[in-house]
Amino acid sequence: WFFTILFVPPWSEHLYLASGTQTSCSIQGFIVQLGLSAILYNFMLSVNYLLRVKYNWKETHVKKVEPWMHIIPLSFGLSTAVAGLALKLYNPANWNCWISTYPPGCQQSYQGNDEDAERCERGDNAEIY
């Protein structure tokens, strides 16, 4: 976890040794978001065991649903990670880069149209995601 901050841009506040760029930050955010598919894979593994042990599903039955046990986690992880790149949602977020607004505390478009507030350069409506 120590090297995590090396991907964060130096204009991030309160991070010693932050030396990345916006591109490295976006790459890190993409990888973190894609990594959430591992949670879904773990869930699918639990479903697999449930079907085999508790409900005594045979190998032939499991083979019918097994492709979906791969498709669902991978498609969720990949689609949300790509959407985050397209929407420019990956920005410095505390000690790493993930879904966040830039600059921090900027007014997002869903919050209304306050003329005095600073508008978001990147990560508009990040709080929704």
PDB file of C-alpha atoms in Angstrom, residues 28-110:
ATOM      1  CA  GLN A  28      -4.959   3.256 -10.784  1.00  0.00           C
ATOM      2  CA  GLY A  29      -8.656   4.125 -10.497  1.00  0.00           C
ATOM      3  CA  PHE A  30      -9.448   1.809 -13.409  1.00  0.00           C
ATOM      4  CA  ILE A  31      -7.560  -1.079 -11.786  1.00  0.00           C
ATOM      5  CA  VAL A  32      -9.192  -0.491  -8.392  1.00  0.00           C
ATOM      6  CA  GLN A  33     -12.651  -0.419  -9.977  1.00  0.00           C
ATOM      7  CA  LEU A  34     -11.923  -3.501 -12.066  1.00  0.00           C
ATOM      8  CA  GLY A  35     -10.742  -5.232  -8.890  1.00  0.00           C
ATOM      9  CA  LEU A  36     -14.252  -5.011  -7.474  1.00  0.00           C
ATOM     10  CA  SER A  37     -15.156  -7.872  -9.781  1.00  0.00           C
ATOM     11  CA  ALA A  38     -13.144 -10.099  -7.423  1.00  0.00           C
ATOM     12  CA  ILE A  39     -15.868  -9.583  -4.806  1.00  0.00           C
ATOM     13  CA  LEU A  40     -18.462 -10.791  -7.283  1.00  0.00           C
ATOM     14  CA  TYR A  41     -16.260 -13.734  -8.215  1.00  0.00           C
ATOM     15  CA  ASN A  42     -16.113 -14.682  -4.538  1.00  0.00           C
ATOM     16  CA  PHE A  43     -19.909 -14.480  -4.399  1.00  0.00           C
ATOM     17  CA  MET A  44     -20.200 -16.704  -7.463  1.00  0.00           C
ATOM     18  CA  LEU A  45     -17.846 -19.210  -5.872  1.00  0.00           C
ATOM     19  CA  SER A  46     -20.132 -19.274  -2.827  1.00  0.00           C
ATOM     20  CA  VAL A  47     -23.153 -19.834  -5.083  1.00  0.00           C
ATOM     21  CA  ASN A  48     -21.281 -22.671  -6.783  1.00  0.00           C
ATOM     22  CA  TYR A  49     -20.631 -24.373  -3.434  1.00  0.00           C
ATOM     23  CA  LEU A  50     -24.218 -23.775  -2.350  1.00  0.00           C
ATOM     24  CA  LEU A  51     -25.577 -25.414  -5.477  1.00  0.00           C
ATOM     25  CA  ARG A  52     -23.217 -28.386  -5.269  1.00  0.00           C
ATOM     26  CA  VAL A  53     -23.261 -29.082  -1.533  1.00  0.00           C
ATOM     27  CA  LYS A  54     -26.652 -28.011  -0.229  1.00  0.00           C
ATOM     28  CA  TYR A  55     -28.778 -28.579  -3.316  1.00  0.00           C
ATOM     29  CA  ASN A  56     -26.785 -31.543  -4.698  1.00  0.00           C
ATOM     30  CA  TRP A  57     -26.485 -30.172  -8.217  1.00  0.00           C
ATOM     31  CA  LYS A  58     -24.683 -32.487 -10.576  1.00  0.00           C
ATOM     32  CA  GLU A  59     -21.765 -31.396 -12.751  1.00  0.00           C
ATOM     33  CA  THR A  60     -24.018 -31.188 -15.813  1.00  0.00           C
ATOM     34  CA  HIS A  61     -26.367 -28.737 -14.091  1.00  0.00           C
ATOM     35  CA  VAL A  62     -23.545 -26.564 -12.831  1.00  0.00           C
ATOM     36  CA  LYS A  63     -21.959 -26.470 -16.295  1.00  0.00           C
ATOM     37  CA  LYS A  64     -25.115 -24.773 -17.605  1.00  0.00           C
ATOM     38  CA  VAL A  65     -24.838 -21.807 -15.207  1.00  0.00           C
ATOM     39  CA  GLU A  66     -21.058 -21.684 -14.932  1.00  0.00           C
ATOM     40  CA  PRO A  67     -20.571 -19.332 -17.914  1.00  0.00           C
ATOM     41  CA  TRP A  68     -22.802 -16.792 -16.179  1.00  0.00           C
ATOM     42  CA  MET A  69     -20.679 -17.124 -13.057  1.00  0.00           C
ATOM     43  CA  HIS A  70     -17.820 -15.727 -15.146  1.00  0.00           C
ATOM     44  CA  ILE A  71     -19.746 -13.310 -17.363  1.00  0.00           C
ATOM     45  CA  ILE A  72     -21.506 -11.410 -14.568  1.00  0.00           C
ATOM     46  CA  PRO A  73     -18.431 -10.448 -12.474  1.00  0.00           C
ATOM     47  CA  LEU A  74     -16.256  -9.684 -15.489  1.00  0.00           C
ATOM     48  CA  SER A  75     -18.881  -7.638 -17.329  1.00  0.00           C
ATOM     49  CA  PHE A  76     -19.746  -5.640 -14.212  1.00  0.00           C
ATOM     50  CA  GLY A  77     -16.128  -4.909 -13.366  1.00  0.00           C
ATOM     51  CA  LEU A  78     -15.070  -4.085 -16.904  1.00  0.00           C
ATOM     52  CA  SER A  79     -18.130  -1.993 -17.798  1.00  0.00           C
ATOM     53  CA  THR A  80     -17.995   0.125 -14.648  1.00  0.00           C
ATOM     54  CA  ALA A  81     -14.222   0.575 -14.971  1.00  0.00           C
ATOM     55  CA  VAL A  82     -14.514   1.720 -18.594  1.00  0.00           C
ATOM     56  CA  ALA A  83     -17.463   3.987 -17.746  1.00  0.00           C
ATOM     57  CA  GLY A  84     -15.360   5.606 -15.024  1.00  0.00           C
ATOM     58  CA  LEU A  85     -12.661   6.381 -17.585  1.00  0.00           C
ATOM     59  CA  ALA A  86     -15.160   7.805 -20.074  1.00  0.00           C
ATOM     60  CA  LEU A  87     -16.817   9.987 -17.414  1.00  0.00           C
ATOM     61  CA  LYS A  88     -13.437  11.131 -16.020  1.00  0.00           C
ATOM     62  CA  LEU A  89     -14.369   9.939 -12.540  1.00  0.00           C
ATOM     63  CA  TYR A  90     -10.919   8.718 -11.452  1.00  0.00           C
ATOM     64  CA  ASN A  91      -9.252  11.451  -9.420  1.00  0.00           C
ATOM     65  CA  PRO A  92      -7.295  11.720  -6.167  1.00  0.00           C
ATOM     66  CA  ALA A  93      -9.494  10.363  -3.370  1.00  0.00           C
ATOM     67  CA  ASN A  94      -7.757  10.542  -0.004  1.00  0.00           C
ATOM     68  CA  TRP A  95      -4.709   8.222  -0.186  1.00  0.00           C
ATOM     69  CA  ASN A  96      -5.266   6.743  -3.659  1.00  0.00           C
ATOM     70  CA  CYS A  97      -7.075   7.423  -6.929  1.00  0.00           C
ATOM     71  CA  TRP A  98     -10.633   6.282  -7.406  1.00  0.00           C
ATOM     72  CA  ILE A  99     -14.062   7.828  -7.960  1.00  0.00           C
ATOM     73  CA  SER A 100     -13.887  11.418  -6.753  1.00  0.00           C
ATOM     74  CA  THR A 101     -14.407  15.014  -7.815  1.00  0.00           C
ATOM     75  CA  TYR A 102     -11.659  17.372  -8.866  1.00  0.00           C
ATOM     76  CA  PRO A 103     -11.057  19.842  -7.407  1.00  0.00           C
ATOM     77  CA  PRO A 104     -12.192  18.442  -4.060  1.00  0.00           C
ATOM     78  CA  GLY A 105     -15.422  19.963  -2.827  1.00  0.00           C
ATOM     79  CA  CYS A 106     -16.423  21.405  -6.201  1.00  0.00           C
ATOM     80  CA  GLN A 107     -20.082  21.892  -7.059  1.00  0.00           C
ATOM     81  CA  GLN A 108     -21.470  19.005  -9.047  1.00  0.00           C
ATOM     82  CA  SER A 109     -24.137  19.534 -11.679  1.00  0.00           C
ATOM     83  CA  TYR A 110     -26.784  17.563  -9.768  1.00  0.00           C
TER      84      TYR A 110
END
